[in-house]
Coordinates of N, CA and C in Angstrom, one line a residue:
M133 N -65.1 -3.0 20.8 CA -66.9 -3.3 21.1 C -66.7 -2.4 22.6
F134 N -66.3 -2.1 23.4 CA -66.1 -1.9 24.9 C -66.2 -0.3 25.0
K135 N -64.9 -0.3 23.6 CA -64.7 1.2 23.9 C -66.0 1.6 23.1
K136 N -66.7 1.4 22.3 CA -67.7 1.8 21.6 C -68.6 2.3 22.5
L137 N -69.1 1.6 22.8 CA -70.2 1.0 24.0 C -69.7 2.4 24.9
I138 N -68.5 2.4 25.6 CA -68.2 3.9 26.8 C -68.7 4.7 25.9
T139 N -68.1 5.0 24.5 CA -68.3 6.1 23.7 C -69.5 6.4 23.6
F140 N -70.5 5.6 23.2 CA -71.9 5.3 23.0 C -72.6 5.9 23.7
I141 N -72.1 5.6 25.8 CA -72.7 6.1 26.6 C -72.8 7.4 27.1
G142 N -71.6 7.9 26.8 CA -70.6 8.9 27.0 C -71.5 10.2 26.1
L143 N -71.3 10.0 24.9 CA -72.4 10.5 24.2 C -74.0 10.7 25.0
F144 N -74.4 9.6 25.4 CA -75.2 9.8 25.7 C -76.2 10.8 27.5
A145 N -75.1 10.6 27.7 CA -75.4 10.8 28.9 C -74.8 12.7 28.8
V146 N -74.3 12.9 28.0 CA -73.5 14.2 27.7 C -75.5 15.2 26.9
L147 N -76.1 14.9 25.8 CA -77.1 14.9 25.6 C -78.5 14.9 26.4
V148 N -78.1 13.8 27.2 CA -79.2 13.9 28.8 C -79.0 15.4 29.2
C149 N -77.4 15.5 29.8 CA -77.5 16.7 30.9 C -77.7 17.5 29.6
T150 N -77.2 17.8 28.4 CA -77.5 19.3 28.1 C -79.1 20.1 28.0
A151 N -80.0 18.4 27.9 CA -81.6 18.6 27.2 C -82.2 18.8 29.0
Q152 N -81.6 18.8 30.3 CA -82.0 18.9 31.2 C -81.8 20.5 31.9
N153 N -80.1 20.9 31.2 CA -79.9 22.0 31.7 C -80.7 22.7 30.7
E154 N -81.2 22.5 29.4 CA -82.4 23.8 29.5 C -83.1 23.6 29.4
Q155 N -83.9 22.5 30.0 CA -84.6 22.4 30.8 C -84.9 23.7 31.9
L156 N -84.0 23.3 32.8 CA -83.3 24.2 33.6 C -83.8 25.0 33.6
F157 N -83.4 25.6 32.5 CA -83.2 27.3 32.2 C -84.1 27.7 31.7
E158 N -84.9 26.9 30.9 CA -86.4 27.5 30.9 C -87.9 27.9 31.9
K159 N -87.5 26.9 33.4 CA -88.1 27.2 34.2 C -87.4 28.5 35.1
A160 N -85.9 28.6 35.1 CA -85.8 29.4 35.5 C -85.9 31.1 34.8
T161 N -86.0 30.6 33.5 CA -86.7 32.7 32.9 C -87.9 32.7 33.3
A162 N -88.5 31.5 33.2 CA -90.8 31.5 34.0 C -90.0 31.4 35.0
S163 N -89.6 31.3 35.7 CA -89.9 32.2 37.6 C -89.4 33.4 37.5
Y164 N -88.2 33.6 36.8 CA -87.6 35.1 37.2 C -89.0 36.4 36.2
N165 N -89.8 35.9 35.0 CA -90.4 36.8 34.3 C -92.1 36.9 35.0
A166 N -92.3 35.4 35.9 CA -93.1 36.0 37.1 C -93.1 36.2 38.4
G167 N -91.7 36.4 38.4 CA -91.3 37.1 39.7 C -90.9 36.5 40.9
D168 N -90.7 35.4 40.8 CA -90.7 33.9 41.7 C -88.7 34.0 41.6
Y169 N -88.6 35.1 42.0 CA -86.9 35.1 42.1 C -85.9 34.2 42.5
E170 N -86.3 33.8 43.7 CA -85.7 32.8 44.3 C -85.6 31.2 43.4
D171 N -86.5 31.0 43.3 CA -86.9 29.6 42.2 C -85.7 29.8 41.3
A172 N -85.8 31.1 40.3 CA -85.2 30.8 39.4 C -83.5 31.1 40.0
T173 N -83.7 31.3 41.5 CA -81.9 31.6 41.1 C -81.1 30.0 41.5
N174 N -82.4 29.0 42.1 CA -81.9 27.7 42.5 C -82.0 26.7 40.8
Y175 N -82.8 27.4 40.0 CA -82.6 26.8 39.1 C -81.8 26.9 38.6
Y176 N -81.1 28.6 38.3 CA -79.4 29.0 37.6 C -78.9 28.2 38.8
L177 N -78.7 28.2 39.8 CA -77.9 27.2 40.6 C -77.7 25.7 40.9
D178 N -78.9 24.7 39.9 CA -78.5 23.5 39.3 C -78.3 23.5 38.3
I179 N -78.1 24.8 37.7 CA -77.1 24.2 35.8 C -75.9 23.8 36.5
L180 N -75.3 25.3 37.5 CA -74.1 25.7 37.5 C -73.8 24.1 37.9
E181 N -74.3 23.4 39.1 CA -73.7 22.4 39.5 C -74.2 21.5 38.9
N182 N -74.5 21.0 37.2 CA -74.3 20.5 36.4 C -73.5 20.0 35.9
G183 N -72.5 21.2 36.0 CA -71.2 21.6 35.0 C -71.1 22.5 33.9
K184 N -72.3 22.9 34.1 CA -72.7 24.3 32.9 C -72.1 25.5 33.2
H185 N -71.3 26.5 32.9 CA -70.8 27.5 33.0 C -70.9 28.0 31.8
S186 N -71.6 29.6 32.1 CA -72.0 30.2 30.8 C -71.8 31.7 31.1
S187 N -71.4 33.0 30.5 CA -71.7 34.3 30.7 C -73.4 34.9 31.1
A188 N -74.0 33.5 30.0 CA -75.4 34.1 30.4 C -76.3 33.1 31.9
V189 N -75.6 32.3 31.9 CA -76.2 31.7 33.8 C -75.7 32.7 34.2
Y190 N -74.2 32.7 34.6 CA -74.0 33.9 35.8 C -74.9 35.4 35.8
F191 N -75.2 35.9 33.7 CA -75.3 37.4 34.1 C -77.3 37.0 34.9
N192 N -77.7 36.0 34.1 CA -79.0 36.1 34.9 C -79.3 35.9 36.3
L193 N -78.3 35.1 36.8 CA -77.9 34.9 38.1 C -77.7 36.4 39.4
G194 N -77.2 36.5 39.1 CA -76.3 38.4 39.3 C -78.5 39.5 39.3
N195 N -79.1 38.9 37.7 CA -80.0 39.7 38.0 C -81.4 39.6 39.4
S196 N -80.7 38.2 39.1 CA -81.8 37.3 39.8 C -81.7 38.1 41.5
Y197 N -80.1 38.2 42.0 CA -80.2 38.3 43.4 C -80.2 39.7 43.0
Y198 N -80.0 40.0 42.6 CA -80.5 41.9 42.8 C -81.8 41.8 43.4
K199 N -82.6 41.3 41.8 CA -84.0 41.9 42.4 C -84.4 41.2 44.0
Q200 N -83.3 40.3 44.7 CA -83.6 40.0 46.0 C -82.6 40.9 46.9
N201 N -82.2 41.7 46.4 CA -81.9 42.6 47.2 C -80.6 42.2 47.8
K202 N -79.6 40.5 47.5 CA -78.6 40.3 47.8 C -77.4 40.6 46.8
I203 N -76.9 41.8 47.1 CA -76.1 42.8 46.3 C -74.7 41.7 46.4
A204 N -74.4 41.6 47.3 CA -73.1 40.6 47.2 C -72.8 39.8 46.1
E205 N -74.0 38.3 46.5 CA -73.9 37.6 45.2 C -74.1 38.5 44.0
S206 N -74.9 39.8 43.6 CA -75.6 40.0 42.0 C -74.0 40.7 41.9
I207 N -73.3 41.2 42.4 CA -72.2 41.8 41.7 C -70.8 40.0 41.5
Y208 N -71.2 39.9 42.9 CA -70.2 38.4 42.1 C -70.0 37.3 41.3
Y209 N -72.0 37.5 40.8 CA -72.3 36.6 39.1 C -72.2 37.6 38.1
F210 N -72.5 38.9 38.4 CA -72.3 39.9 37.5 C -70.6 40.0 36.9
E211 N -69.6 40.1 37.7 CA -68.5 40.0 37.9 C -68.0 38.2 37.4
K212 N -68.6 37.5 37.6 CA -68.1 35.8 36.8 C -68.3 35.8 35.1
A213 N -69.3 36.8 34.8 CA -70.1 36.5 33.8 C -69.3 37.0 32.9
L214 N -68.9 38.8 33.2 CA -67.8 39.3 33.1 C -66.4 38.8 32.8
L215 N -65.8 37.8 33.0 CA -64.7 37.2 33.0 C -65.0 36.7 31.8
L216 N -65.5 35.4 31.1 CA -66.0 35.4 30.1 C -66.8 36.1 28.5
S217 N -67.7 37.3 28.9 CA -68.0 38.0 28.0 C -67.4 39.7 28.3
P218 N -66.4 39.8 28.5 CA -65.8 41.1 29.0 C -66.1 42.2 28.3
N219 N -66.9 42.6 27.0 CA -67.0 43.4 26.6 C -68.5 43.7 26.3
D220 N -69.4 42.7 27.3 CA -70.4 43.0 27.3 C -71.1 43.5 27.4
E221 N -72.0 45.6 27.0 CA -72.0 45.9 27.7 C -73.3 46.2 28.6
E222 N -74.2 45.2 28.6 CA -74.8 44.4 29.6 C -74.9 43.9 30.8
I223 N -74.1 43.1 30.5 CA -73.5 43.2 32.0 C -72.6 44.1 32.4
K224 N -72.5 44.7 31.9 CA -71.8 45.9 32.5 C -72.6 47.3 33.3
T225 N -73.7 47.5 32.5 CA -74.3 48.4 33.2 C -75.3 47.4 34.4
N226 N -75.3 46.6 34.5 CA -76.6 45.7 35.4 C -75.0 45.7 36.7
L227 N -73.6 45.2 36.6 CA -73.3 45.3 37.4 C -72.8 46.8 37.8
S228 N -72.7 47.8 37.2 CA -72.6 49.4 37.3 C -73.9 49.5 38.3
Y229 N -75.1 49.3 38.5 CA -76.3 49.3 39.4 C -76.3 48.8 40.7
A230 N -75.7 47.3 40.1 CA -75.4 46.5 41.8 C -74.0 47.2 42.6
Q231 N -73.6 48.1 42.3 CA -71.7 48.7 42.6 C -72.8 49.3 43.3
N232 N -73.2 50.7 42.8 CA -73.8 51.4 43.2 C -74.4 51.2 44.8
M233 N -74.9 50.6 44.7 CA -76.1 50.0 46.1 C -74.7 49.6 47.6
T234 N -73.2 49.5 47.0 CA -72.4 49.0 48.1 C -72.0 49.6 48.9
I235 N -72.2 49.6 50.7 CA -71.8 50.7 51.0 C -70.0 51.4 51.2
D236 N -69.1 50.7 50.8 CA -67.8 51.6 50.2 C -67.6 52.2 49.1
A237 N -66.7 52.7 49.2 CA -66.8 53.8 47.6 C -65.5 54.2 47.5
I238 N -64.9 52.7 46.7 CA -63.5 52.6 46.3 C -62.7 53.5 45.1
D239 N -61.9 54.4 45.2 CA -61.3 54.5 44.5 C -60.6 53.5 43.4
I240 N -60.4 54.2 42.2 CA -59.2 53.6 41.1 C -57.9 54.6 41.2
M241 N -56.7 53.5 41.3 CA -55.8 54.4 41.4 C -55.4 54.2 39.5
P242 N -55.2 55.6 39.2 CA -55.3 56.0 37.8 C -54.3 55.5 37.1
E243 N -54.0 54.9 35.8 CA -53.4 54.0 35.1 C -52.3 54.9 33.9
T244 N -51.3 55.2 33.8 CA -50.3 55.6 32.5 C -51.5 55.3 31.2
G245 N -50.9 56.6 30.2 CA -51.3 56.0 28.7 C -50.5 55.1 28.4
L246 N -49.9 54.2 28.6 CA -49.2 53.8 27.9 C -50.2 52.3 28.5
S247 N -50.2 51.5 30.0 CA -50.9 51.3 30.5 C -52.1 51.0 30.2
K248 N -53.2 52.1 29.9 CA -54.4 51.9 29.8 C -54.7 51.8 27.9
L249 N -53.5 52.0 27.2 CA -54.0 51.8 25.8 C -53.4 50.4 25.5
Y250 N -52.6 49.7 26.6 CA -52.3 48.0 26.4 C -53.6 47.1 26.6
K251 N -53.9 47.7 28.1 CA -55.5 47.2 28.7 C -56.4 47.0 27.5
N252 N -56.7 48.3 27.2 CA -57.7 48.8 25.6 C -57.5 47.7 25.0
V253 N -56.3 47.3 24.5 CA -55.7 46.4 23.1 C -56.4 45.0 23.2
T254 N -55.3 44.7 24.8 CA -55.8 42.9 24.9 C -56.7 42.6 25.6
G255 N -57.7 43.5 25.9 CA -58.6 43.3 26.4 C -59.8 43.5 25.8
K256 N -59.6 43.8 24.7 CA -61.0 43.4 23.6 C -61.7 41.8 23.3
L257 N -60.6 40.7 23.6 CA -60.8 39.5 23.7 C -60.2 38.7 24.3
T258 N -61.1 37.3 25.1 CA -60.5 36.8 26.1 C -59.3 36.0 25.0
F259 N -58.6 35.5 26.6 CA -57.1 34.6 26.1 C -57.3 33.2 25.0
D260 N -58.9 33.4 25.2 CA -59.0 31.9 24.1 C -59.9 32.2 23.0
E261 N -59.9 34.1 22.6 CA -60.6 34.7 21.8 C -59.8 34.7 21.2
W262 N -58.6 35.3 21.5 CA -57.0 35.7 20.5 C -56.5 33.8 20.0
A263 N -56.7 33.6 21.0 CA -56.5 31.9 20.1 C -56.5 31.3 19.3
Y264 N -57.9 31.4 19.3 CA -58.8 31.1 18.1 C -58.7 32.1 16.3
T265 N -58.7 33.4 17.3 CA -58.0 34.4 16.4 C -56.6 34.6 15.3
A266 N -55.8 33.9 16.5 CA -54.4 33.4 15.8 C -54.5 32.2 14.6
V267 N -55.5 31.5 15.0 CA -55.5 30.3 14.1 C -56.2 30.6 13.0
G268 N -57.0 31.8 13.1 CA -57.8 32.0 11.8 C -56.8 33.0 10.7
F269 N -56.0 33.5 11.5 CA -54.8 34.4 10.4 C -53.7 33.6 9.9
M270 N -53.7 32.5 11.0 CA -52.7 31.5 10.4 C -53.2 30.7 9.0
I271 N -54.7 30.4 9.3 CA -55.2 29.9 8.1 C -55.1 30.7 6.6
V272 N -55.8 32.0 7.1 CA -55.5 33.3 6.3 C -54.1 33.1 5.3
F273 N -52.5 33.0 6.0 CA -51.9 32.9 5.9 C -51.6 32.1 5.4
V274 N -51.4 30.9 5.3 CA -51.5 29.6 4.7 C -52.1 29.9 3.1
V275 N -53.2 30.1 3.3 CA -53.8 29.9 2.3 C -53.5 31.1 1.0
L276 N -53.1 32.5 1.3 CA -52.6 33.3 0.9 C -51.4 32.9 0.7
Y277 N -50.8 32.2 0.7 CA -48.8 31.8 0.4 C -49.2 30.1 -0.3
I278 N -49.8 29.7 -0.4 CA -50.8 29.0 -1.3 C -50.7 29.5 -2.9
L279 N -51.6 30.7 -2.9 CA -51.9 31.2 -4.1 C -50.5 31.7 -4.5
F280 N -50.0 32.5 -3.7 CA -49.1 33.0 -3.8 C -47.5 32.0 -5.3
Y281 N -47.5 30.9 -4.4 CA -46.5 30.0 -4.8 C -47.5 29.9 -6.0
Y282 N -48.5 29.5 -6.2 CA -49.3 29.1 -7.8 C -49.5 30.4 -8.7
A283 N -49.8 31.3 -8.3 CA -49.5 32.0 -8.7 C -48.4 32.4 -10.4
V284 N -49.3 32.9 -11.6 CA -48.4 32.8 -12.5 C -47.8 34.8 -12.6
Y285 N -49.1 35.3 -12.4 CA -49.3 37.0 -13.0 C -47.9 37.5 -11.7
S286 N -46.9 38.4 -12.1 CA -46.0 39.2 -11.5 C -47.1 39.6 -10.2
S287 N -48.0 40.7 -10.4 CA -49.2 41.3 -9.7 C -49.9 40.3 -8.8
R288 N -50.1 39.5 -9.1 CA -50.8 38.8 -8.5 C -49.8 38.1 -7.2
K289 N -48.7 37.7 -7.5 CA -47.6 36.6 -6.4 C -47.7 37.8 -5.4
R290 N -47.4 39.6 -5.8 CA -46.9 40.2 -5.2 C -47.6 40.9 -4.2
L291 N -49.3 41.0 -4.2 CA -49.8 41.2 -4.0 C -50.5 39.8 -1.9
T292 N -50.4 38.5 -3.1 CA -50.9 37.3 -2.5 C -49.9 37.5 -1.2
F293 N -48.0 37.9 -2.2 CA -47.4 37.5 -0.9 C -47.0 38.5 0.0
I294 N -47.9 39.6 0.2 CA -48.0 41.5 1.3 C -49.0 40.8 1.8
G295 N -49.8 40.0 1.6 CA -51.3 39.4 2.3 C -50.9 38.5 3.1
S296 N -50.1 37.2 2.7 CA -50.0 36.7 3.5 C -48.9 36.8 4.6
M297 N -47.8 37.8 4.7 CA -46.6 38.2 5.2 C -47.9 38.8 6.8
F298 N -48.9 39.7 6.3 CA -49.5 40.7 7.0 C -50.3 39.6 7.6
A299 N -51.1 38.9 7.2 CA -51.8 38.1 8.3 C -50.8 36.9 9.3
L300 N -49.4 36.8 8.4 CA -48.7 36.0 9.5 C -48.5 37.1 10.6
L301 N -48.2 38.2 10.4 CA -47.9 39.6 10.9 C -49.0 39.2 12.2
L302 N -50.0 39.3 11.9 CA -51.5 39.5 12.7 C -52.1 38.2 13.3
C303 N -51.2 37.1 13.2 CA -51.5 36.1 14.0 C -50.3 35.9 15.0
L304 N -49.1 36.6 14.9 CA -47.6 36.8 15.5 C -48.9 37.5 16.7
L305 N -48.8 38.4 16.4 CA -49.7 39.5 17.3 C -50.9 38.8 18.1
S306 N -52.1 37.9 17.5 CA -53.0 37.5 18.6 C -52.0 36.5 19.2
V307 N -51.2 35.9 18.8 CA -50.8 34.6 19.5 C -50.0 35.3 21.0
V308 N -49.3 36.6 21.1 CA -48.8 37.5 21.4 C -49.4 37.8 22.6
F309 N -50.3 38.7 22.4 CA -51.8 39.3 23.2 C -52.4 38.5 23.6
A310 N -52.9 36.8 23.3 CA -53.7 35.4 24.0 C -52.5 35.3 25.5
Y311 N -51.0 35.1 24.7 CA -50.0 34.6 26.2 C -50.4 35.6 26.9
V312 N -50.6 37.4 26.4 CA -50.5 38.0 27.8 C -51.8 38.5 28.3
Q313 N -53.0 38.2 27.9 CA -54.3 37.5 28.6 C -54.1 36.4 29.3
R314 N -53.5 35.7 28.9 CA -53.8 34.4 29.8 C -52.8 34.7 31.1
N315 N -51.4 34.9 31.1 CA -50.5 35.2 32.1 C -51.3 36.3 33.3
D316 N -52.1 37.3 32.5 CA -52.2 38.1 33.9 C -54.0 37.6 34.1
F317 N -54.9 36.6 33.5 CA -56.0 35.4 34.0 C -55.0 35.1 34.8
D318 N -54.1 34.5 35.5 CA -53.9 33.4 35.8 C -53.0 34.4 37.1
Q319 N -52.3 35.5 36.9 CA -51.5 36.2 38.0 C -52.5 36.8 39.3
H320 N -53.8 37.2 38.3 CA -54.5 38.2 39.0 C -55.7 37.2 39.9
R321 N -56.0 37.8 40.8 CA -57.2 36.7 41.6 C -58.0 37.1 42.3
P322 N -59.2 38.1 41.3 CA -59.8 38.9 42.2 C -60.9 38.6 43.1
A323 N -61.8 38.9 44.0 CA -62.6 38.2 45.0 C -63.7 38.8 45.0
I324 N -64.9 38.9 45.4 CA -65.8 39.3 46.2 C -65.9 39.7 47.6
I325 N -66.3 40.6 48.6 CA -66.5 40.7 49.8 C -68.0 40.5 50.2
F326 N -68.1 39.0 51.1 CA -69.7 38.4 51.1 C -69.8 39.0 52.9
A327 N -69.1 38.8 53.5 CA -69.0 39.6 55.6 C -70.1 40.7 55.1
E328 N -71.1 41.1 55.9 CA -71.6 42.4 55.6 C -70.2 43.5 56.0
E329 N -69.4 42.9 56.7 CA -68.7 44.4 57.3 C -67.4 42.9 58.0
S330 N -66.8 43.8 57.2 CA -64.7 42.3 57.2 C -64.2 43.9 58.1
A331 N -63.2 43.2 58.6 CA -62.3 44.1 59.7 C -60.6 43.4 58.5
V332 N -60.0 44.6 58.2 CA -59.0 44.1 57.2 C -57.6 44.8 58.3
K333 N -57.0 43.2 58.3 CA -56.0 42.9 59.3 C -54.6 43.7 59.1
S334 N -53.4 44.0 59.7 CA -52.0 44.2 59.1 C -51.1 43.4 59.2
E335 N -52.0 42.4 59.8 CA -50.9 40.8 59.9 C -51.8 39.2 59.9
P336 N -52.3 38.8 59.5 CA -52.3 37.2 59.4 C -52.5 37.0 60.8
N337 N -53.9 37.5 61.8 CA -54.1 36.8 63.0 C -55.0 38.5 63.2
S338 N -56.3 37.7 64.3 CA -56.8 38.7 65.0 C -56.3 38.7 65.8
K339 N -55.4 39.6 66.5 CA -55.2 40.7 67.8 C -54.1 41.2 66.9
S340 N -53.7 40.8 65.5 CA -53.2 42.6 64.9 C -53.7 44.1 65.1
E341 N -53.4 44.1 64.3 CA -54.5 46.0 64.8 C -55.0 46.1 63.2
Q342 N -56.5 46.9 63.7 CA -57.1 46.8 62.4 C -56.8 48.0 61.5
V343 N -56.5 48.0 59.9 CA -56.3 48.6 59.6 C -57.1 49.6 58.8
F344 N -58.2 48.9 58.5 CA -59.5 49.7 57.5 C -60.8 48.6 57.5
L345 N -62.2 48.7 56.8 CA -63.2 48.3 57.1 C -63.5 48.4 55.7
I346 N -63.9 46.8 55.2 CA -64.6 47.0 54.4 C -66.0 46.2 54.8
H347 N -66.9 46.1 53.4 CA -68.3 46.0 53.1 C -68.6 45.1 52.3
A348 N -69.7 43.9 52.6 CA -70.4 43.1 51.1 C -70.4 43.8 50.1
G349 N -69.9 42.9 49.0 CA -69.5 43.3 47.4 C -68.8 44.4 46.7
T350 N -67.9 44.5 47.8 CA -66.4 45.1 47.5 C -66.0 44.2 46.8
K351 N -64.8 44.7 45.5 CA -64.2 43.4 45.2 C -62.7 43.9 45.4
L352 N -61.7 43.2 44.8 CA -60.8 43.4 45.8 C -59.8 42.1 44.8
N353 N -57.9 42.2 45.3 CA -57.1 41.5 44.3 C -56.8 41.1 46.1
V354 N -56.6 39.0 45.5 CA -56.1 38.1 46.6 C -54.1 38.4 46.1
L355 N -53.9 38.7 47.1 CA -52.2 39.1 46.6 C -51.6 37.6 47.3
D356 N -52.2 37.2 48.9 CA -51.5 35.7 49.4 C -52.1 35.7 50.4
E357 N -51.9 34.1 50.4 CA -53.1 33.6 52.1 C -51.9 33.1 52.7
L358 N -52.3 32.5 54.2 CA -51.2 31.7 55.2 C -52.7 31.3 55.8
N359 N -52.3 30.1 56.3 CA -53.7 29.2 57.1 C -54.6 29.6 56.7
N360 N -55.6 30.4 57.7 CA -57.1 30.8 57.5 C -57.3 32.4 57.1
W361 N -56.1 33.6 56.3 CA -56.2 34.2 56.5 C -55.6 34.7 54.4
K362 N -56.2 35.5 54.3 CA -55.9 36.0 52.5 C -55.3 37.8 52.8
K363 N -54.2 38.0 52.1 CA -53.9 38.8 52.2 C -54.2 39.7 50.8
I364 N -54.9 41.3 50.8 CA -55.5 41.6 49.8 C -55.3 43.1 49.7
K365 N -55.9 43.3 48.2 CA -55.3 44.7 47.9 C -56.7 45.4 46.8
L366 N -57.0 46.6 47.2 CA -58.5 47.0 46.9 C -57.5 48.4 45.8
T367 N -58.8 48.8 44.6 CA -58.2 49.3 43.7 C -57.3 50.8 43.9
D368 N -57.2 51.3 45.2 CA -56.8 52.8 45.6 C -55.3 51.9 46.1
G369 N -55.4 50.6 46.0 CA -53.7 50.8 46.2 C -53.4 50.0 47.7
K370 N -54.9 50.1 48.6 CA -54.5 49.7 50.0 C -55.0 48.3 50.1
T371 N -53.5 47.7 51.3 CA -53.8 45.8 51.5 C -53.8 46.1 53.2
G372 N -53.9 44.8 53.1 CA -54.5 43.8 54.2 C -54.4 42.3 54.2
W373 N -55.1 42.1 55.4 CA -55.4 40.4 55.4 C -56.6 40.5 56.0
V374 N -57.3 39.5 55.4 CA -58.9 39.1 56.7 C -58.7 37.6 56.0
K375 N -60.2 37.4 56.4 CA -60.2 36.3 57.1 C -60.8 35.2 55.6
N376 N -60.8 33.9 55.4 CA -60.9 33.5 54.3 C -62.3 33.0 54.0
N377 N -62.9 33.5 55.1 CA -64.9 33.2 55.1 C -65.7 34.2 54.9
D378 N -64.7 35.4 54.5 CA -65.4 36.8 54.2 C -65.3 37.2 53.3
L379 N -64.7 36.0 51.8 CA -64.7 36.7 50.5 C -64.5 34.8 49.7
K380 N -65.3 35.3 48.4 CA -65.0 34.0 48.3 C -64.4 34.8 46.6
L381 N -63.5 33.6 45.8 CA -62.6 34.2 44.8 C -63.5 33.9 43.6
L382 N -63.4 34.6 42.7 CA -64.4 34.8 41.3 C -64.3 33.7 40.5
K383 N -62.4 33.7 39.8 CA -61.9 32.4 39.0 C -61.9 31.2 40.0
D384 N -63.2 30.7 40.5 CA -63.5 29.3 40.9 C -63.7 28.2 40.0
F385 N -63.8 28.7 38.5 CA -64.8 27.6 37.4 C -63.5 27.2 37.0

């Protein structure tokens, strides 16, 4: 009886939270359409504080900050939206608009043909989506194999067997792609610079040599951290150390 009560309370809390988030989303949309971008931003942030993370909320937050000319924040939330929906062209387009507003113009290191092909294939879906795809192909494999087992005619047996083996192959490939994507996701620690100007040092201390400057909105990858410093790498291959407070990690959800 007690367990049923706890379950009921939990379900009720989820329903209440969902309804509250829907109301906040509607208020945020209304505020955005009315040009009240600051209010819209606050409503979207309230949704995040309630534990609701989605590409739609992040995307709308990016738009709201962009309208307020807060470029670093705008890029930050567009990038977070892109992590959850990597193939969304609208997110990519709005992100490119925001990136054009940044001071730094950092080159991207060219990739080899094989590396580019590998990223294009595995990057079509997130690791969760690849995992769901693998489950789907496994179900197809099981169904086709059952049909093969009970088939009477040799032609039908041949077709169902070939189909089941093909589905199994696609299932295994999806598992591999899911693993690769998950591994890349865990190893890659992207971040956005929020400080208006950040001095990149050669060593993790204030007295070390300044190697270059970067500005708000610049995307980078965090390689290591020590005390109040993080070692970063830019897309052009340059590395150095910046203060923790100068940046925000994207994968904090």
